[in-house]
Every structure is written in C-alpha cells, then in structure tokens.
Coordinates of C-alpha atoms in Angstrom, one line a residue:
X1 CA 115.7 7.8 -16.7
X2 CA 118.6 8.7 -19.0
X3 CA 119.2 6.1 -21.8
X4 CA 121.8 6.0 -24.7
X5 CA 121.1 5.6 -28.4
X6 CA 122.9 6.3 -31.7
X7 CA 122.0 9.9 -32.5
X8 CA 123.4 9.9 -36.0
X9 CA 121.1 11.1 -38.9
X10 CA 118.3 11.4 -36.2
X11 CA 116.2 14.5 -35.3
X12 CA 116.3 15.4 -31.6
X13 CA 113.1 14.6 -30.1
X14 CA 111.5 17.4 -27.7
X15 CA 108.7 16.5 -25.5
X16 CA 106.9 19.2 -23.6
X17 CA 104.6 18.3 -20.8
X18 CA 102.0 20.8 -19.7
X19 CA 98.6 21.0 -18.0
X20 CA 97.2 22.6 -21.3
X21 CA 98.4 23.2 -24.8
X22 CA 97.3 24.7 -28.2
X23 CA 94.5 25.4 -28.9
X24 CA 94.1 26.2 -25.4
X25 CA 95.0 30.1 -25.0
X26 CA 97.4 31.4 -22.4
X27 CA 100.8 32.5 -21.4
X28 CA 102.0 29.0 -20.7
X29 CA 100.5 27.7 -24.0
X30 CA 102.0 30.6 -25.9
X31 CA 105.3 29.8 -24.6
X32 CA 105.4 26.2 -25.7
X33 CA 103.9 27.1 -29.2
X34 CA 106.8 29.8 -29.8
X35 CA 109.3 27.5 -28.7
X36 CA 108.5 24.7 -31.2
X37 CA 108.0 27.3 -34.1
X38 CA 111.6 28.2 -33.2
X39 CA 112.9 24.8 -33.7
X40 CA 113.6 23.7 -37.3
X41 CA 111.8 20.8 -38.3
X42 CA 114.5 19.0 -39.9
X43 CA 116.7 19.2 -36.7
X44 CA 113.8 18.5 -34.1
X45 CA 110.7 16.2 -33.7
X46 CA 108.3 18.1 -31.4
X47 CA 105.4 16.6 -29.4
X48 CA 103.4 17.8 -26.5
X49 CA 101.8 15.8 -23.6
X50 CA 98.7 17.7 -22.2
X51 CA 95.1 17.5 -20.9
X52 CA 92.0 18.1 -22.7
X53 CA 88.4 17.0 -22.4
X54 CA 87.3 18.8 -25.9
X55 CA 90.1 18.2 -28.3
X56 CA 91.6 14.8 -29.6
X57 CA 95.1 14.2 -30.1
X58 CA 96.4 15.5 -33.4
X59 CA 99.4 16.8 -35.4
X60 CA 99.2 20.5 -35.7
X61 CA 102.0 22.5 -37.9
X62 CA 104.5 19.3 -37.4
X63 CA 103.9 19.2 -33.9
X64 CA 102.4 16.1 -32.2
X65 CA 99.8 16.8 -29.5
X66 CA 99.0 14.1 -27.3
X67 CA 95.8 15.3 -25.4
X68 CA 94.7 13.3 -22.3
X69 CA 91.3 13.0 -20.7
X70 CA 91.1 14.3 -17.2
X71 CA 88.6 13.6 -14.4
X72 CA 88.2 17.0 -12.5
X73 CA 90.4 20.3 -12.0
X74 CA 91.8 20.6 -8.2
X75 CA 94.1 23.4 -7.0
X76 CA 95.1 24.5 -10.7
X77 CA 95.8 20.8 -11.6
X78 CA 93.7 18.7 -14.2
X79 CA 93.7 15.2 -12.5
X80 CA 94.5 12.7 -15.3
X81 CA 95.2 9.1 -14.9
X82 CA 95.2 9.1 -18.9
X83 CA 98.3 11.2 -18.9
X84 CA 100.0 8.9 -16.2
X85 CA 99.4 6.2 -18.7
X86 CA 100.5 7.7 -21.7
X87 CA 103.8 8.9 -20.3
X88 CA 104.4 5.3 -19.2
X89 CA 105.6 4.7 -22.6
X90 CA 107.1 8.0 -23.4
X91 CA 110.7 7.6 -25.1
X92 CA 112.2 10.8 -25.6
X93 CA 115.6 12.9 -25.9
X94 CA 114.5 15.8 -23.8
X95 CA 111.7 16.0 -21.6
X96 CA 110.6 19.8 -21.0
X97 CA 108.3 20.4 -18.1
X98 CA 106.3 23.3 -17.8
X99 CA 105.7 24.4 -14.2
X100 CA 103.9 24.9 -11.8
X101 CA 101.8 21.7 -12.3
X102 CA 102.3 19.5 -9.3
X103 CA 100.2 16.5 -10.7
X104 CA 102.9 16.2 -13.4
X105 CA 105.7 16.2 -10.7
X106 CA 104.1 13.2 -8.9
X107 CA 103.6 11.5 -12.5
X108 CA 107.3 12.2 -13.2
X109 CA 108.6 11.1 -9.7
X110 CA 106.8 7.7 -9.9
X111 CA 107.6 6.8 -13.4
X112 CA 111.3 8.1 -13.0
X113 CA 111.7 5.8 -10.0
X114 CA 110.1 2.9 -11.6
X115 CA 112.5 3.2 -14.6
X116 CA 109.4 3.9 -16.9
X117 CA 110.1 7.3 -18.0
X118 CA 112.9 7.4 -20.6
X119 CA 114.5 10.6 -21.5
X120 CA 118.4 11.9 -21.8
X121 CA 117.8 15.4 -20.3
X122 CA 115.3 17.3 -18.3
X123 CA 114.3 20.9 -18.6
X124 CA 111.9 23.0 -16.7
X125 CA 110.3 26.2 -17.6
X126 CA 109.3 28.1 -14.5
X127 CA 106.4 30.2 -15.4
X128 CA 105.7 31.4 -11.9
X129 CA 105.0 30.5 -8.3
X130 CA 102.3 28.6 -6.8
X131 CA 99.8 31.2 -5.3
X132 CA 96.7 30.6 -3.6
X133 CA 97.3 26.7 -2.8
X134 CA 99.6 26.6 0.4
X135 CA 97.5 24.3 2.1
X136 CA 97.5 21.8 -0.6
X137 CA 101.1 22.2 -1.5
X138 CA 102.6 21.7 1.8
X139 CA 102.9 17.7 1.7
X140 CA 104.4 18.3 -1.7
X141 CA 107.2 21.1 -1.3
X142 CA 110.0 18.5 -0.7
X143 CA 109.1 16.8 -3.8
X144 CA 108.9 20.0 -5.8
X145 CA 112.2 21.2 -4.7
X146 CA 113.7 17.4 -5.5
X147 CA 112.3 17.8 -9.0
X148 CA 113.9 21.1 -9.6
X149 CA 117.2 19.8 -8.1
X150 CA 117.2 17.0 -10.9
X151 CA 116.6 19.6 -13.9
X152 CA 119.6 19.9 -16.2
X153 CA 118.5 23.3 -17.1
X154 CA 115.8 25.7 -15.8
X155 CA 114.4 28.0 -18.4
X156 CA 113.0 31.4 -17.0
X157 CA 111.5 34.0 -18.9
X158 CA 113.2 37.1 -17.1
X159 CA 116.4 37.6 -14.9
X160 CA 114.0 39.3 -12.3
X161 CA 112.2 36.4 -11.0
X162 CA 115.4 34.5 -10.2
X163 CA 116.3 36.7 -7.1
X164 CA 112.7 36.7 -6.0
X165 CA 112.1 32.9 -5.9
X166 CA 113.7 30.8 -3.5
X167 CA 113.4 27.5 -5.7
X168 CA 115.3 29.6 -8.6
X169 CA 117.9 31.3 -6.3
X170 CA 118.8 27.9 -5.1
X171 CA 119.2 26.6 -8.5
X172 CA 120.8 29.7 -10.2
X173 CA 123.5 27.9 -11.9
X174 CA 121.0 25.8 -13.8
X175 CA 118.9 28.8 -14.9
X176 CA 118.7 30.2 -18.4
X177 CA 116.9 33.4 -19.2
X178 CA 115.2 33.2 -22.4
X179 CA 112.4 35.9 -22.6
X180 CA 109.3 35.6 -24.9
X181 CA 109.6 36.9 -28.1
X182 CA 107.4 39.1 -30.6
X183 CA 107.5 39.7 -34.3
X184 CA 108.2 43.5 -34.8
X185 CA 106.2 43.5 -38.0
X186 CA 103.0 45.4 -37.6
X187 CA 100.7 44.5 -40.2
X188 CA 98.6 46.8 -42.2
X189 CA 95.2 47.1 -40.6
X190 CA 92.0 49.1 -41.6
X191 CA 91.2 52.2 -39.9
X192 CA 87.7 51.1 -38.6
X193 CA 86.8 47.8 -37.2
X194 CA 83.7 46.3 -35.5
X195 CA 84.9 43.6 -33.0
X196 CA 82.1 41.1 -31.7
X197 CA 79.5 43.7 -32.6
X198 CA 81.2 46.5 -31.0
X199 CA 82.3 49.6 -33.1
X200 CA 85.4 50.4 -31.1
X201 CA 85.6 54.1 -32.6
X202 CA 82.1 54.7 -31.9
X203 CA 82.0 53.5 -28.6
X204 CA 85.3 55.3 -27.7
X205 CA 83.6 58.6 -28.9
X206 CA 87.1 60.3 -29.0
X207 CA 87.9 59.4 -25.7
X208 CA 91.1 57.5 -24.7
X209 CA 91.0 53.8 -25.0
X210 CA 92.2 51.7 -22.3
X211 CA 92.9 47.7 -23.0
X212 CA 92.8 44.6 -20.6
X213 CA 93.7 41.4 -22.1
X214 CA 93.6 37.8 -20.6
X215 CA 91.4 35.2 -18.8
X216 CA 88.5 36.6 -16.8
X217 CA 89.7 35.5 -13.5
X218 CA 90.4 37.1 -10.1
X219 CA 93.9 37.0 -10.3
X220 CA 94.2 39.2 -13.4
X221 CA 92.4 42.1 -11.4
X222 CA 90.4 43.3 -14.1
X223 CA 87.8 44.3 -11.3
X224 CA 90.5 46.8 -10.4
X225 CA 90.4 48.1 -13.8
X226 CA 86.6 48.3 -13.9
X227 CA 86.4 50.3 -10.4
X228 CA 89.2 52.8 -11.4
X229 CA 87.5 53.6 -14.8
X230 CA 84.4 55.0 -12.7
X231 CA 86.1 58.0 -11.7
X232 CA 87.7 58.8 -15.1
X233 CA 85.8 60.8 -17.4
X234 CA 87.9 60.9 -20.6
X235 CA 88.6 57.2 -21.1
X236 CA 86.7 53.8 -21.8
X237 CA 87.8 50.3 -21.0
X238 CA 87.8 47.1 -23.2
X239 CA 88.6 44.0 -21.7
X240 CA 89.3 40.9 -24.2
X241 CA 89.0 37.4 -22.9
X242 CA 86.4 34.9 -21.2
X243 CA 86.3 33.0 -18.0
X244 CA 84.7 32.5 -14.5
X245 CA 84.4 35.9 -13.7
X246 CA 82.5 37.4 -16.6
X247 CA 79.1 37.2 -14.8
X248 CA 80.3 39.1 -11.7
X249 CA 81.9 41.9 -14.2
X250 CA 78.5 42.0 -16.1
X251 CA 76.6 42.6 -12.9
X252 CA 79.3 45.1 -11.7
X253 CA 78.9 47.0 -14.7
X254 CA 75.2 47.1 -15.0
X255 CA 74.9 47.9 -11.2
X256 CA 77.2 50.9 -11.6
X257 CA 75.7 52.0 -15.0
X258 CA 79.2 51.7 -16.5
X259 CA 77.7 50.3 -19.9
X260 CA 79.0 53.4 -21.7
X261 CA 82.3 53.1 -20.4
X262 CA 83.2 49.4 -20.2
X263 CA 82.9 46.6 -22.9
X264 CA 83.5 43.0 -22.5
X265 CA 84.4 41.9 -25.9
X266 CA 85.0 38.1 -25.1
X267 CA 87.5 35.9 -27.2
X268 CA 88.8 37.8 -30.1
X269 CA 91.1 36.4 -33.0
X270 CA 94.6 37.6 -33.4
X271 CA 94.2 40.1 -36.3
X272 CA 91.0 41.8 -34.1
X273 CA 93.5 41.8 -31.3
X274 CA 96.1 43.4 -33.4
X275 CA 93.7 46.0 -34.5
X276 CA 93.1 46.8 -30.8
X277 CA 96.8 47.0 -30.0
X278 CA 97.0 49.5 -32.9
X279 CA 93.7 51.6 -31.7
X280 CA 94.2 51.7 -28.2
X281 CA 96.1 54.4 -26.1
X282 CA 97.1 52.4 -22.9
X283 CA 97.2 48.7 -22.0
X284 CA 96.4 47.8 -18.5
X285 CA 98.2 44.8 -16.8
X286 CA 96.4 44.6 -13.6
X287 CA 97.5 41.1 -12.3
X288 CA 97.1 41.1 -8.3
X289 CA 99.1 38.0 -7.4
X290 CA 101.0 36.4 -10.0
X291 CA 102.2 37.0 -13.5
X292 CA 105.5 35.4 -14.6
X293 CA 106.0 37.8 -17.6
X294 CA 102.8 39.1 -19.3
X295 CA 103.3 38.5 -22.9
X296 CA 100.6 40.6 -23.8
X297 CA 102.6 43.6 -22.8
X298 CA 105.1 43.0 -25.4
X299 CA 102.2 42.7 -28.3
X300 CA 101.0 46.3 -27.0
X301 CA 104.4 47.6 -26.7
X302 CA 105.4 46.9 -30.2
X303 CA 102.7 49.1 -31.4
X304 CA 104.4 52.0 -29.3
X305 CA 101.7 51.6 -26.5
X306 CA 102.5 52.3 -23.0
X307 CA 101.9 49.8 -20.1
X308 CA 100.4 50.5 -16.6
X309 CA 101.3 47.2 -14.9
X310 CA 101.4 46.2 -11.1
X311 CA 104.4 45.7 -8.8
X312 CA 104.9 42.0 -8.6
X313 CA 108.5 41.8 -8.9
X314 CA 108.3 39.4 -11.8
X315 CA 109.3 39.1 -15.4
X316 CA 106.1 41.5 -15.9
X317 CA 108.3 44.6 -14.4
X318 CA 111.2 43.3 -16.7
X319 CA 108.9 43.5 -19.8
X320 CA 107.8 47.0 -19.2
X321 CA 109.6 49.2 -16.9
X322 CA 108.5 51.7 -14.5
X323 CA 108.8 55.4 -15.8
X324 CA 110.6 54.2 -18.7
X325 CA 107.9 52.3 -21.0
X326 CA 105.0 52.9 -18.7
X327 CA 104.0 53.2 -15.3
X328 CA 103.8 50.5 -12.3
X329 CA 101.3 50.8 -9.4
X330 CA 100.8 48.5 -6.4
X331 CA 98.6 45.5 -6.9
X332 CA 94.7 45.9 -5.9
X333 CA 95.3 49.7 -5.6
X334 CA 92.4 51.2 -7.2
X335 CA 93.5 54.9 -6.2
X336 CA 97.2 54.4 -7.7
X337 CA 95.5 52.6 -11.0
X338 CA 93.2 55.8 -11.2
X339 CA 96.1 58.4 -10.8
X340 CA 98.2 56.6 -13.3
X341 CA 95.3 56.3 -15.9
X342 CA 94.7 60.0 -15.4
X343 CA 98.3 61.1 -15.6
X344 CA 98.7 59.3 -18.9
X345 CA 95.3 60.4 -20.2
X346 CA 96.0 64.0 -19.4
X347 CA 99.5 64.2 -20.7
X348 CA 99.9 63.3 -24.2
X349 CA 103.5 63.9 -24.5
X350 CA 104.3 61.6 -21.5
X351 CA 102.4 58.8 -23.2
X352 CA 103.8 59.3 -26.5
X353 CA 107.1 59.1 -25.0
X354 CA 106.4 56.0 -23.0
X355 CA 105.1 54.3 -25.9
X356 CA 107.9 55.1 -28.4
X357 CA 110.3 53.8 -25.4
X358 CA 108.3 50.8 -25.3
X359 CA 108.5 49.9 -29.1
X360 CA 112.5 50.6 -28.6
X361 CA 112.6 48.1 -25.7
X362 CA 111.0 45.4 -27.5
X363 CA 113.1 46.0 -30.4
X364 CA 116.3 45.9 -28.4
X365 CA 115.1 43.0 -26.0
X366 CA 112.4 40.9 -27.2
X367 CA 112.8 40.7 -31.1
X368 CA 111.7 37.0 -31.9
X369 CA 114.5 37.0 -34.6
X370 CA 117.0 37.2 -32.0
X371 CA 115.4 34.9 -29.6
X372 CA 114.7 31.9 -31.6
X373 CA 118.5 31.1 -31.7
X374 CA 118.5 31.1 -27.9
X375 CA 115.8 28.4 -27.9
X376 CA 117.5 26.2 -30.2
X377 CA 120.8 26.4 -27.8
X378 CA 118.7 25.6 -24.8
X379 CA 118.5 22.1 -26.1
X380 CA 122.0 22.1 -27.1
X381 CA 124.0 20.2 -24.3

C-alpha cells in the first residue's frame, strides 16, 4: 500500500522478497546479491526477506537478511507462515519481489488488500516461467497476472524473454532490461589445483575438459551431458554442484564405467571455480526446460571459453549466441550435444575463435562497471 513520508536526508529503503537468499547459492540469489552490492550504502538501506531453516537472521555486508522458518516445500515454494507474519509489519520505500514464487504473491495479495503491506513502489524481477507445476498453478494464474499488472517496473535479465513470455509481453511498457554483470578481472591463479581431492590436470590427462556448473536437479540436464561423454574419446567432464540427482548420476557413472571420464566435484569455492573456468576448454549449459539467463555462462566467457547451450529462447541464448560465442543445441538431444562437443574438441581454431568472441561479448554487454549504474536507475522513479 502506498504511503507518504518526508524523504529528505533519508536513505531509500529497498526490500527484496524471495524464496531463498544468501548464503543459499543460485541464479536468483546471485542477482539479489549483485543488486545490493551495486547500491551505495550512503544512499540505500537494503534488506532481504527470505526462507531458511538453517540460517538465522543477520546483517551481511550491510544487508539485513530476515530469514523465516518454513514448514515444507511444495511446487517450488517454501510454505512459511513465519514469512507472512514478518511481512505484516514491513514498511519500506520499494518492495522488490523475485519471481516465480506463488506463495509470496499470495502473501502480497492478502497483506496489500488488508492495508498491512506499506510501500511506495513495487518492482518485480522476472527470473523465468513456472515450469512443471501447471496443475497447481491453474487456480493462481489470474492472481499472478494481477500481481504483475500492479508492478511499477518489471526487471528482466534479457530482451529475448519479453517476446517469448505472455506475462511480459502484455506488460511490455513496464519492462526494464538489466542483465547480470561480471567483473572482467581475471585473478592470477596457480597452474595446478586439486579440487575436493581431484587433481584436475591429472584427471584430464591432456584431454579436452568440459564443465557443467549448477544444482544437481533434473531440469539442468546434466544427465544429458553424462550420456554424451560416453561417445567422446578425447574429452572428460567435470560437474560442479550438489543436489537431489547426485545419487542417480553416481549410479549411472558407475554402471556405465565412466569413472575415468566424469567427476562430480560437489560444491566448490569461488577461487576454485575461477580456476576451473580458466582450465576448461568448453562450458556446457544443458538445461532442459527453463533457464532465465545462465549466469555461469558469463563467468566462463570472461575467460575466453566457448559455450554449448540449449535452445530455450530465453536470456541464456542472449548471453551466449549460437555460432558467435559458442553453439546451441536442442534441449534433451544427446546426439546434437555429442556432435557439438566433437566439433569444438576437434577444431582448435573454431574453439579459440568462439572463445575470443565470448570474452569480447562479455566486455561489451555484461561489464559490471557499466551495469551497476543501471541498477541504481532501476529505483529512480
């Protein structure tokens, strides 16, 4: 509910509302963290309302994190009466929701119409469509559309997604495109590194190194990458991340005797991840259903690494462009992915050209030093 207050000598208060946030790791969480880092502390007061059953509320690098307990997960929502209760007392200048999280829309709707949610402006960051929960979403579609109609601005990570998404195209005049940005500096890293007990150079044994990074969940399509590596003799595959599919991947690797071709590295620290980006030959983005942007692409591209991604017609294909900075294949196609990997492994000139183009594109489109000013403008009404 909009309210008035004297703003002289007062920092603008920005309140993010999301399912999860720092220290949870993921694309949504990375965007929230980046926005907050781009807002100067002397002009902005920053806080995040989110769910967590493991972390307590705290102030981290100047950002207040209000972490609420939740009862259970359902249809990509963390059901939390605690979050509802906390937001009853929220008073802020700009409330910034990160979608899609239907529970948070329901909380907004109830508190907004009871006059208990006090803010001046509403911003929504659209991280992607709701995939796989159609039967649960059906009763909420009208509410979801209404929520977007009440937004003052809708932040999207790429222009591509506006034309391919019905909710965004119907609210086109509100959409503001600000992509994720990366620091172009490449730290001086050692030439040899053991990560979680794996000597990367020894494991590769002079073969090309392929890398997947993300949560080990089905929609990331890492199983497609593992299947593809079966028929490739001159490459190995490293997979960074943890999640529900880990045991299934481990069983498949063991059953198919792929221990010398595939390594699950688990969670790695940022410095270790940077070492991997520097060391690999090709990054694989094998998402099968949804991937709003694919931040990890930019992290590899800044090290002049080509990307093989899937044709989802989202920001992922805006980040890395087919035949310019890498290759694009159809989702779930083992044969197409295998052919694309072989093409880049066998053609050093093509791989290097695409990698150099990748670094150039990041510099032109995704330099954080250019983008941080756009984040500040997002809140300038």
